Amino acid sequence: MHVNENLKTLRKFLPIHHYFRTVGVLSMQLAYHAGGLSLLFVDTIKSMTQTPIKWKLTVNQMQKIGVTSLPLVFLTALFTGMVLALQSAYQLKLFAAQQFISDLVALSICRELGPVLTAMVVAGRVGASIAAELGTMKVTEQIDALKALAVDPVRYLVVPRFIAAFFMLFMLAIYSDIVGMMGGYLIAVFKLGISSHQYLKRSVDVMVVKDVMTGLLKAFFFGGIISTVGCYFGFRASGGAEGVGRATTMAVVCALVLIIASDALFTAVFYFF
């Protein structure tokens, strides 16, 4: 009788061991990738400071990362500003406070939505492209060929993409802020009947330098995250086309998680400490 009860108790707690093992494996993988990303970031900074930068490759990457992302960032920012104005109007109308729509749109776009949504769009488009490009080079042994020719892959492949993403995210965030506020302006003026002068004046008056600068500062870091994560998983691709696809997916997922986590950290530091 006692033996049967003990067996029932053991079977009841066995799944817990399975969960602990799963958590342990995931924790080890997380620590492994965090270490790899940190080492690649350090190598990138060392290469930037110790060797001349290949500006021709960097400008080419700026065109790929920044200029070709303009239409997608425009549509994302415009519709975000419009939806934000419509949702704000729906709630503020209950308190007869629709004149504050411009305040809410301007602060939300400049502090958070502009840089964060821009980074997420670029991570999905550019981060995946970087991982797929470098992953294809890895599985076809082109990166090994560079090493055989004494060419440093970090200096030749990672540094131009890192610098390009670092600065182009900053420029795209400014562009996104302007377009997003323009989307709110269109709804407020042409749908809700708020005067153009009142909307623009309140949008300018409500913002301070800190609101704009904190959003743009985050954009720099988001650019570094997107390029480093894309290059890291591209370098680690293996197993042919399936491995490249797996690396691309991992690059996008990891970049999105890091962008949201770092945004939460920056917001806490800038506004609560």
PDB file of C-alpha atoms in Angstrom:
ATOM      1  CA  MET A   1       0.000   0.000   0.000  1.00  0.00           C
ATOM      2  CA  HIS A   2       2.759   2.361   0.976  1.00  0.00           C
ATOM      3  CA  VAL A   3       4.749   1.400  -2.139  1.00  0.00           C
ATOM      4  CA  ASN A   4       1.813   2.270  -4.415  1.00  0.00           C
ATOM      5  CA  GLU A   5       1.335   5.616  -2.690  1.00  0.00           C
ATOM      6  CA  ASN A   6       5.016   6.406  -3.087  1.00  0.00           C
ATOM      7  CA  LEU A   7       4.900   5.535  -6.794  1.00  0.00           C
ATOM      8  CA  LYS A   8       1.885   7.806  -7.265  1.00  0.00           C
ATOM      9  CA  THR A   9       3.722  10.626  -5.502  1.00  0.00           C
ATOM     10  CA  LEU A  10       6.826  10.045  -7.636  1.00  0.00           C
ATOM     11  CA  ARG A  11       4.812  10.095 -10.893  1.00  0.00           C
ATOM     12  CA  LYS A  12       3.130  13.288  -9.695  1.00  0.00           C
ATOM     13  CA  PHE A  13       6.455  15.115  -9.289  1.00  0.00           C
ATOM     14  CA  LEU A  14       8.336  13.615 -12.262  1.00  0.00           C
ATOM     15  CA  PRO A  15       7.109  16.319 -14.715  1.00  0.00           C
ATOM     16  CA  ILE A  16       8.677  18.927 -12.421  1.00  0.00           C
ATOM     17  CA  HIS A  17      12.090  17.446 -13.171  1.00  0.00           C
ATOM     18  CA  HIS A  18      11.313  17.752 -16.858  1.00  0.00           C
ATOM     19  CA  TYR A  19      10.450  21.436 -16.429  1.00  0.00           C
ATOM     20  CA  PHE A  20      13.633  22.094 -14.445  1.00  0.00           C
ATOM     21  CA  ARG A  21      15.700  20.407 -17.169  1.00  0.00           C
ATOM     22  CA  THR A  22      14.008  22.507 -19.862  1.00  0.00           C
ATOM     23  CA  VAL A  23      14.619  25.706 -17.904  1.00  0.00           C
ATOM     24  CA  GLY A  24      18.254  24.694 -17.391  1.00  0.00           C
ATOM     25  CA  VAL A  25      18.813  24.018 -21.097  1.00  0.00           C
ATOM     26  CA  LEU A  26      17.171  27.309 -22.087  1.00  0.00           C
ATOM     27  CA  SER A  27      19.253  29.202 -19.506  1.00  0.00           C
ATOM     28  CA  MET A  28      22.477  27.683 -20.861  1.00  0.00           C
ATOM     29  CA  GLN A  29      21.519  28.577 -24.431  1.00  0.00           C
ATOM     30  CA  LEU A  30      20.660  32.120 -23.349  1.00  0.00           C
ATOM     31  CA  ALA A  31      24.001  32.523 -21.568  1.00  0.00           C
ATOM     32  CA  TYR A  32      25.847  31.013 -24.574  1.00  0.00           C
ATOM     33  CA  HIS A  33      24.282  33.439 -27.077  1.00  0.00           C
ATOM     34  CA  ALA A  34      24.668  36.413 -24.709  1.00  0.00           C
ATOM     35  CA  GLY A  35      28.371  35.638 -24.422  1.00  0.00           C
ATOM     36  CA  GLY A  36      28.743  35.249 -28.195  1.00  0.00           C
ATOM     37  CA  LEU A  37      26.964  38.553 -28.862  1.00  0.00           C
ATOM     38  CA  SER A  38      29.116  40.334 -26.288  1.00  0.00           C
ATOM     39  CA  LEU A  39      32.343  38.968 -27.820  1.00  0.00           C
ATOM     40  CA  LEU A  40      31.257  39.995 -31.339  1.00  0.00           C
ATOM     41  CA  PHE A  41      30.385  43.485 -30.070  1.00  0.00           C
ATOM     42  CA  VAL A  42      33.794  43.849 -28.399  1.00  0.00           C
ATOM     43  CA  ASP A  43      35.579  42.605 -31.537  1.00  0.00           C
ATOM     44  CA  THR A  44      33.601  45.119 -33.628  1.00  0.00           C
ATOM     45  CA  ILE A  45      34.552  48.056 -31.393  1.00  0.00           C
ATOM     46  CA  LYS A  46      38.216  46.936 -31.337  1.00  0.00           C
ATOM     47  CA  SER A  47      38.266  46.644 -35.131  1.00  0.00           C
ATOM     48  CA  MET A  48      36.711  50.108 -35.500  1.00  0.00           C
ATOM     49  CA  THR A  49      39.334  51.699 -33.277  1.00  0.00           C
ATOM     50  CA  GLN A  50      42.398  49.778 -34.481  1.00  0.00           C
ATOM     51  CA  THR A  51      41.941  49.597 -38.272  1.00  0.00           C
ATOM     52  CA  PRO A  52      40.809  52.090 -40.942  1.00  0.00           C
ATOM     53  CA  ILE A  53      37.080  52.034 -41.691  1.00  0.00           C
ATOM     54  CA  LYS A  54      36.061  50.977 -45.206  1.00  0.00           C
ATOM     55  CA  TRP A  55      33.863  53.961 -45.995  1.00  0.00           C
ATOM     56  CA  LYS A  56      32.842  52.761 -49.459  1.00  0.00           C
ATOM     57  CA  LEU A  57      31.331  49.578 -47.980  1.00  0.00           C
ATOM     58  CA  THR A  58      29.803  51.602 -45.139  1.00  0.00           C
ATOM     59  CA  VAL A  59      28.072  54.053 -47.486  1.00  0.00           C
ATOM     60  CA  ASN A  60      26.777  51.128 -49.528  1.00  0.00           C
ATOM     61  CA  GLN A  61      25.306  49.596 -46.363  1.00  0.00           C
ATOM     62  CA  MET A  62      23.795  52.962 -45.371  1.00  0.00           C
ATOM     63  CA  GLN A  63      21.947  52.980 -48.672  1.00  0.00           C
ATOM     64  CA  LYS A  64      20.706  49.412 -48.120  1.00  0.00           C
ATOM     65  CA  ILE A  65      19.700  49.924 -44.487  1.00  0.00           C
ATOM     66  CA  GLY A  66      18.479  53.513 -44.500  1.00  0.00           C
ATOM     67  CA  VAL A  67      17.324  54.670 -47.919  1.00  0.00           C
ATOM     68  CA  THR A  68      15.526  51.476 -48.902  1.00  0.00           C
ATOM     69  CA  SER A  69      13.694  51.450 -45.544  1.00  0.00           C
ATOM     70  CA  LEU A  70      12.153  54.899 -46.046  1.00  0.00           C
ATOM     71  CA  PRO A  71       8.857  53.762 -47.671  1.00  0.00           C
ATOM     72  CA  LEU A  72       8.188  51.115 -45.000  1.00  0.00           C
ATOM     73  CA  VAL A  73       9.042  53.490 -42.141  1.00  0.00           C
ATOM     74  CA  PHE A  74       6.843  56.179 -43.725  1.00  0.00           C
ATOM     75  CA  LEU A  75       3.771  53.926 -43.870  1.00  0.00           C
ATOM     76  CA  THR A  76       4.330  52.541 -40.364  1.00  0.00           C
ATOM     77  CA  ALA A  77       4.809  55.972 -38.774  1.00  0.00           C
ATOM     78  CA  LEU A  78       1.941  57.612 -40.681  1.00  0.00           C
ATOM     79  CA  PHE A  79      -0.638  54.977 -39.735  1.00  0.00           C
ATOM     80  CA  THR A  80       0.644  54.840 -36.148  1.00  0.00           C
ATOM     81  CA  GLY A  81       0.148  58.597 -35.771  1.00  0.00           C
ATOM     82  CA  MET A  82      -3.332  58.372 -37.300  1.00  0.00           C
ATOM     83  CA  VAL A  83      -4.438  55.472 -35.098  1.00  0.00           C
ATOM     84  CA  LEU A  84      -3.005  57.149 -32.004  1.00  0.00           C
ATOM     85  CA  ALA A  85      -4.973  60.337 -32.752  1.00  0.00           C
ATOM     86  CA  LEU A  86      -8.193  58.401 -33.374  1.00  0.00           C
ATOM     87  CA  GLN A  87      -7.859  56.331 -30.192  1.00  0.00           C
ATOM     88  CA  SER A  88      -6.971  59.408 -28.146  1.00  0.00           C
ATOM     89  CA  ALA A  89      -9.954  61.303 -29.526  1.00  0.00           C
ATOM     90  CA  TYR A  90     -12.285  58.452 -28.593  1.00  0.00           C
ATOM     91  CA  GLN A  91     -11.190  58.592 -24.940  1.00  0.00           C
ATOM     92  CA  LEU A  92     -10.596  62.347 -24.565  1.00  0.00           C
ATOM     93  CA  LYS A  93     -14.011  63.118 -26.036  1.00  0.00           C
ATOM     94  CA  LEU A  94     -15.560  61.666 -22.859  1.00  0.00           C
ATOM     95  CA  PHE A  95     -13.871  64.471 -20.866  1.00  0.00           C
ATOM     96  CA  ALA A  96     -14.276  67.204 -23.523  1.00  0.00           C
ATOM     97  CA  ALA A  97     -10.482  67.360 -23.760  1.00  0.00           C
ATOM     98  CA  GLN A  98      -9.843  66.736 -27.459  1.00  0.00           C
ATOM     99  CA  GLN A  99      -7.496  69.728 -27.601  1.00  0.00           C
ATOM    100  CA  PHE A 100      -4.908  67.568 -25.809  1.00  0.00           C
ATOM    101  CA  ILE A 101      -4.656  65.111 -28.709  1.00  0.00           C
ATOM    102  CA  SER A 102      -1.648  66.971 -30.087  1.00  0.00           C
ATOM    103  CA  ASP A 103       0.144  66.678 -26.718  1.00  0.00           C
ATOM    104  CA  LEU A 104      -0.453  62.948 -26.498  1.00  0.00           C
ATOM    105  CA  VAL A 105       0.535  62.238 -30.109  1.00  0.00           C
ATOM    106  CA  ALA A 106       3.705  64.358 -29.978  1.00  0.00           C
ATOM    107  CA  LEU A 107       4.999  62.908 -26.714  1.00  0.00           C
ATOM    108  CA  SER A 108       4.094  59.309 -27.542  1.00  0.00           C
ATOM    109  CA  ILE A 109       5.701  59.447 -30.973  1.00  0.00           C
ATOM    110  CA  CYS A 110       8.910  61.220 -29.953  1.00  0.00           C
ATOM    111  CA  ARG A 111       9.523  59.383 -26.690  1.00  0.00           C
ATOM    112  CA  GLU A 112       8.571  55.819 -27.625  1.00  0.00           C
ATOM    113  CA  LEU A 113       6.664  54.888 -30.741  1.00  0.00           C
ATOM    114  CA  GLY A 114       8.846  56.645 -33.314  1.00  0.00           C
ATOM    115  CA  PRO A 115      12.201  55.031 -32.438  1.00  0.00           C
ATOM    116  CA  VAL A 116      10.787  51.710 -31.218  1.00  0.00           C
ATOM    117  CA  LEU A 117       8.505  51.001 -34.183  1.00  0.00           C
ATOM    118  CA  THR A 118      11.227  52.128 -36.586  1.00  0.00           C
ATOM    119  CA  ALA A 119      13.692  49.746 -34.947  1.00  0.00           C
ATOM    120  CA  MET A 120      11.199  46.864 -35.074  1.00  0.00           C
ATOM    121  CA  VAL A 121      10.454  47.465 -38.750  1.00  0.00           C
ATOM    122  CA  VAL A 122      14.161  47.702 -39.613  1.00  0.00           C
ATOM    123  CA  ALA A 123      14.909  44.595 -37.502  1.00  0.00           C
ATOM    124  CA  GLY A 124      12.337  42.617 -39.467  1.00  0.00           C
ATOM    125  CA  ARG A 125      13.591  43.829 -42.811  1.00  0.00           C
ATOM    126  CA  VAL A 126      17.303  44.633 -42.450  1.00  0.00           C
ATOM    127  CA  GLY A 127      18.223  42.322 -39.553  1.00  0.00           C
ATOM    128  CA  ALA A 128      16.802  39.351 -41.459  1.00  0.00           C
ATOM    129  CA  SER A 129      18.611  40.467 -44.619  1.00  0.00           C
ATOM    130  CA  ILE A 130      21.977  40.726 -42.806  1.00  0.00           C
ATOM    131  CA  ALA A 131      21.578  37.276 -41.212  1.00  0.00           C
ATOM    132  CA  ALA A 132      20.530  35.686 -44.513  1.00  0.00           C
ATOM    133  CA  GLU A 133      23.373  37.316 -46.467  1.00  0.00           C
ATOM    134  CA  LEU A 134      26.106  36.401 -43.986  1.00  0.00           C
ATOM    135  CA  GLY A 135      24.519  32.986 -43.353  1.00  0.00           C
ATOM    136  CA  THR A 136      24.672  32.191 -47.062  1.00  0.00           C
ATOM    137  CA  MET A 137      28.315  33.286 -47.130  1.00  0.00           C
ATOM    138  CA  LYS A 138      28.994  31.033 -44.133  1.00  0.00           C
ATOM    139  CA  VAL A 139      27.375  27.867 -45.514  1.00  0.00           C
ATOM    140  CA  THR A 140      28.997  28.379 -48.928  1.00  0.00           C
ATOM    141  CA  GLU A 141      32.402  28.806 -47.180  1.00  0.00           C
ATOM    142  CA  GLN A 142      32.954  32.331 -48.515  1.00  0.00           C
ATOM    143  CA  ILE A 143      33.782  33.530 -44.985  1.00  0.00           C
ATOM    144  CA  ASP A 144      36.374  30.746 -44.660  1.00  0.00           C
ATOM    145  CA  ALA A 145      37.831  31.920 -47.985  1.00  0.00           C
ATOM    146  CA  LEU A 146      38.154  35.465 -46.580  1.00  0.00           C
ATOM    147  CA  LYS A 147      40.035  34.106 -43.567  1.00  0.00           C
ATOM    148  CA  ALA A 148      42.305  32.092 -45.892  1.00  0.00           C
ATOM    149  CA  LEU A 149      43.124  35.354 -47.698  1.00  0.00           C
ATOM    150  CA  ALA A 150      43.976  36.987 -44.342  1.00  0.00           C
ATOM    151  CA  VAL A 151      40.888  39.213 -44.468  1.00  0.00           C
ATOM    152  CA  ASP A 152      39.238  39.766 -41.079  1.00  0.00           C
ATOM    153  CA  PRO A 153      35.478  39.011 -41.477  1.00  0.00           C
ATOM    154  CA  VAL A 154      34.604  41.333 -38.595  1.00  0.00           C
ATOM    155  CA  ARG A 155      36.457  44.267 -40.164  1.00  0.00           C
ATOM    156  CA  TYR A 156      35.237  43.546 -43.689  1.00  0.00           C
ATOM    157  CA  LEU A 157      31.627  42.435 -43.031  1.00  0.00           C
ATOM    158  CA  VAL A 158      30.510  43.497 -39.547  1.00  0.00           C
ATOM    159  CA  VAL A 159      32.004  46.978 -39.056  1.00  0.00           C
ATOM    160  CA  PRO A 160      30.417  48.580 -42.184  1.00  0.00           C
ATOM    161  CA  ARG A 161      26.997  47.172 -41.249  1.00  0.00           C
ATOM    162  CA  PHE A 162      27.377  48.223 -37.604  1.00  0.00           C
ATOM    163  CA  ILE A 163      28.292  51.840 -38.433  1.00  0.00           C
ATOM    164  CA  ALA A 164      25.599  52.072 -41.105  1.00  0.00           C
ATOM    165  CA  ALA A 165      22.837  50.741 -38.826  1.00  0.00           C
ATOM    166  CA  PHE A 166      24.082  52.831 -35.891  1.00  0.00           C
ATOM    167  CA  PHE A 167      23.684  56.137 -37.753  1.00  0.00           C
ATOM    168  CA  MET A 168      20.818  55.293 -40.113  1.00  0.00           C
ATOM    169  CA  LEU A 169      18.511  54.268 -37.252  1.00  0.00           C
ATOM    170  CA  PHE A 170      19.085  57.736 -35.797  1.00  0.00           C
ATOM    171  CA  MET A 171      18.122  59.374 -39.111  1.00  0.00           C
ATOM    172  CA  LEU A 172      15.147  57.054 -39.602  1.00  0.00           C
ATOM    173  CA  ALA A 173      13.900  57.838 -36.075  1.00  0.00           C
ATOM    174  CA  ILE A 174      13.868  61.586 -36.874  1.00  0.00           C
ATOM    175  CA  TYR A 175      12.011  60.830 -40.104  1.00  0.00           C
ATOM    176  CA  SER A 176       9.550  58.584 -38.245  1.00  0.00           C
ATOM    177  CA  ASP A 177       8.862  61.257 -35.593  1.00  0.00           C
ATOM    178  CA  ILE A 178       7.985  63.850 -38.245  1.00  0.00           C
ATOM    179  CA  VAL A 179       5.793  61.488 -40.281  1.00  0.00           C
ATOM    180  CA  GLY A 180       4.033  60.129 -37.182  1.00  0.00           C
ATOM    181  CA  MET A 181       3.143  63.626 -35.968  1.00  0.00           C
ATOM    182  CA  MET A 182       1.962  64.429 -39.492  1.00  0.00           C
ATOM    183  CA  GLY A 183      -0.401  61.426 -39.304  1.00  0.00           C
ATOM    184  CA  GLY A 184      -1.871  62.758 -36.061  1.00  0.00           C
ATOM    185  CA  TYR A 185      -2.159  66.209 -37.636  1.00  0.00           C
ATOM    186  CA  LEU A 186      -4.201  64.852 -40.569  1.00  0.00           C
ATOM    187  CA  ILE A 187      -6.729  63.187 -38.253  1.00  0.00           C
ATOM    188  CA  ALA A 188      -6.929  66.099 -35.797  1.00  0.00           C
ATOM    189  CA  VAL A 189      -7.378  68.815 -38.425  1.00  0.00           C
ATOM    190  CA  PHE A 190      -9.374  67.113 -41.178  1.00  0.00           C
ATOM    191  CA  LYS A 191     -11.394  64.623 -39.107  1.00  0.00           C
ATOM    192  CA  LEU A 192     -11.826  66.180 -35.657  1.00  0.00           C
ATOM    193  CA  GLY A 193     -11.919  69.847 -36.680  1.00  0.00           C
ATOM    194  CA  ILE A 194      -9.057  71.068 -34.488  1.00  0.00           C
ATOM    195  CA  SER A 195      -7.423  74.165 -35.954  1.00  0.00           C
ATOM    196  CA  SER A 196      -4.070  73.696 -37.639  1.00  0.00           C
ATOM    197  CA  HIS A 197      -2.463  76.530 -35.655  1.00  0.00           C
ATOM    198  CA  GLN A 198      -3.659  75.148 -32.325  1.00  0.00           C
ATOM    199  CA  TYR A 199      -2.433  71.619 -33.100  1.00  0.00           C
ATOM    200  CA  LEU A 200       1.023  72.709 -34.231  1.00  0.00           C
ATOM    201  CA  LYS A 201       1.454  75.200 -31.365  1.00  0.00           C
ATOM    202  CA  ARG A 202       0.533  72.671 -28.682  1.00  0.00           C
ATOM    203  CA  SER A 203       2.747  69.999 -30.297  1.00  0.00           C
ATOM    204  CA  VAL A 204       5.762  72.322 -30.070  1.00  0.00           C
ATOM    205  CA  ASP A 205       4.943  73.790 -26.660  1.00  0.00           C
ATOM    206  CA  VAL A 206       4.427  70.465 -24.907  1.00  0.00           C
ATOM    207  CA  MET A 207       7.781  68.978 -25.878  1.00  0.00           C
ATOM    208  CA  VAL A 208      11.091  69.657 -24.190  1.00  0.00           C
ATOM    209  CA  VAL A 209      14.567  68.763 -25.402  1.00  0.00           C
ATOM    210  CA  LYS A 210      14.673  65.696 -23.172  1.00  0.00           C
ATOM    211  CA  ASP A 211      11.636  64.154 -24.898  1.00  0.00           C
ATOM    212  CA  VAL A 212      13.268  64.312 -28.319  1.00  0.00           C
ATOM    213  CA  MET A 213      16.818  63.449 -27.290  1.00  0.00           C
ATOM    214  CA  THR A 214      15.929  60.356 -25.244  1.00  0.00           C
ATOM    215  CA  GLY A 215      14.039  58.892 -28.199  1.00  0.00           C
ATOM    216  CA  LEU A 216      16.870  59.599 -30.627  1.00  0.00           C
ATOM    217  CA  LEU A 217      19.508  58.284 -28.209  1.00  0.00           C
ATOM    218  CA  LYS A 218      17.646  54.989 -28.040  1.00  0.00           C
ATOM    219  CA  ALA A 219      17.686  54.798 -31.839  1.00  0.00           C
ATOM    220  CA  PHE A 220      21.525  54.668 -31.812  1.00  0.00           C
ATOM    221  CA  PHE A 221      21.489  51.616 -29.536  1.00  0.00           C
ATOM    222  CA  PHE A 222      18.708  49.918 -31.498  1.00  0.00           C
ATOM    223  CA  GLY A 223      20.843  50.219 -34.631  1.00  0.00           C
ATOM    224  CA  GLY A 224      23.766  48.573 -32.864  1.00  0.00           C
ATOM    225  CA  ILE A 225      21.525  45.762 -31.604  1.00  0.00           C
ATOM    226  CA  ILE A 226      20.050  45.036 -35.059  1.00  0.00           C
ATOM    227  CA  SER A 227      23.407  44.880 -36.843  1.00  0.00           C
ATOM    228  CA  THR A 228      25.233  42.902 -34.130  1.00  0.00           C
ATOM    229  CA  VAL A 229      22.461  40.320 -33.754  1.00  0.00           C
ATOM    230  CA  GLY A 230      22.072  39.915 -37.530  1.00  0.00           C
ATOM    231  CA  CYS A 231      25.820  39.418 -38.042  1.00  0.00           C
ATOM    232  CA  TYR A 232      26.122  37.050 -35.053  1.00  0.00           C
ATOM    233  CA  PHE A 233      23.428  34.636 -36.204  1.00  0.00           C
ATOM    234  CA  GLY A 234      24.624  34.937 -39.808  1.00  0.00           C
ATOM    235  CA  PHE A 235      28.126  33.832 -38.752  1.00  0.00           C
ATOM    236  CA  ARG A 236      26.651  30.896 -36.831  1.00  0.00           C
ATOM    237  CA  ALA A 237      24.493  29.572 -39.683  1.00  0.00           C
ATOM    238  CA  SER A 238      25.073  25.950 -40.666  1.00  0.00           C
ATOM    239  CA  GLY A 239      23.226  23.158 -42.417  1.00  0.00           C
ATOM    240  CA  GLY A 240      22.501  24.657 -45.828  1.00  0.00           C
ATOM    241  CA  ALA A 241      19.340  26.557 -46.736  1.00  0.00           C
ATOM    242  CA  GLU A 242      17.462  25.278 -43.681  1.00  0.00           C
ATOM    243  CA  GLY A 243      20.227  26.567 -41.397  1.00  0.00           C
ATOM    244  CA  VAL A 244      20.178  29.977 -43.077  1.00  0.00           C
ATOM    245  CA  GLY A 245      16.415  30.182 -42.569  1.00  0.00           C
ATOM    246  CA  ARG A 246      16.804  29.184 -38.928  1.00  0.00           C
ATOM    247  CA  ALA A 247      19.517  31.825 -38.406  1.00  0.00           C
ATOM    248  CA  THR A 248      17.337  34.494 -40.019  1.00  0.00           C
ATOM    249  CA  THR A 249      14.403  33.675 -37.757  1.00  0.00           C
ATOM    250  CA  MET A 250      16.604  33.684 -34.668  1.00  0.00           C
ATOM    251  CA  ALA A 251      18.130  37.031 -35.652  1.00  0.00           C
ATOM    252  CA  VAL A 252      14.731  38.718 -35.989  1.00  0.00           C
ATOM    253  CA  VAL A 253      13.280  37.218 -32.791  1.00  0.00           C
ATOM    254  CA  CYS A 254      16.386  37.994 -30.715  1.00  0.00           C
ATOM    255  CA  ALA A 255      16.631  41.563 -32.073  1.00  0.00           C
ATOM    256  CA  LEU A 256      12.963  42.279 -31.302  1.00  0.00           C
ATOM    257  CA  VAL A 257      13.277  40.961 -27.745  1.00  0.00           C
ATOM    258  CA  LEU A 258      16.459  42.969 -27.114  1.00  0.00           C
ATOM    259  CA  ILE A 259      14.900  46.144 -28.562  1.00  0.00           C
ATOM    260  CA  ILE A 260      11.860  45.907 -26.277  1.00  0.00           C
ATOM    261  CA  ALA A 261      13.969  44.982 -23.233  1.00  0.00           C
ATOM    262  CA  SER A 262      16.459  47.821 -23.800  1.00  0.00           C
ATOM    263  CA  ASP A 263      13.585  50.261 -24.401  1.00  0.00           C
ATOM    264  CA  ALA A 264      12.101  49.350 -21.026  1.00  0.00           C
ATOM    265  CA  LEU A 265      15.523  49.810 -19.405  1.00  0.00           C
ATOM    266  CA  PHE A 266      16.127  53.195 -21.056  1.00  0.00           C
ATOM    267  CA  THR A 267      12.651  54.439 -20.114  1.00  0.00           C
ATOM    268  CA  ALA A 268      13.200  53.450 -16.491  1.00  0.00           C
ATOM    269  CA  VAL A 269      16.615  55.156 -16.426  1.00  0.00           C
ATOM    270  CA  PHE A 270      15.534  58.361 -18.196  1.00  0.00           C
ATOM    271  CA  TYR A 271      12.246  58.958 -16.405  1.00  0.00           C
ATOM    272  CA  PHE A 272      12.300  57.144 -13.052  1.00  0.00           C
ATOM    273  CA  PHE A 273      15.883  57.365 -11.722  1.00  0.00           C
TER     274      PHE A 273
END
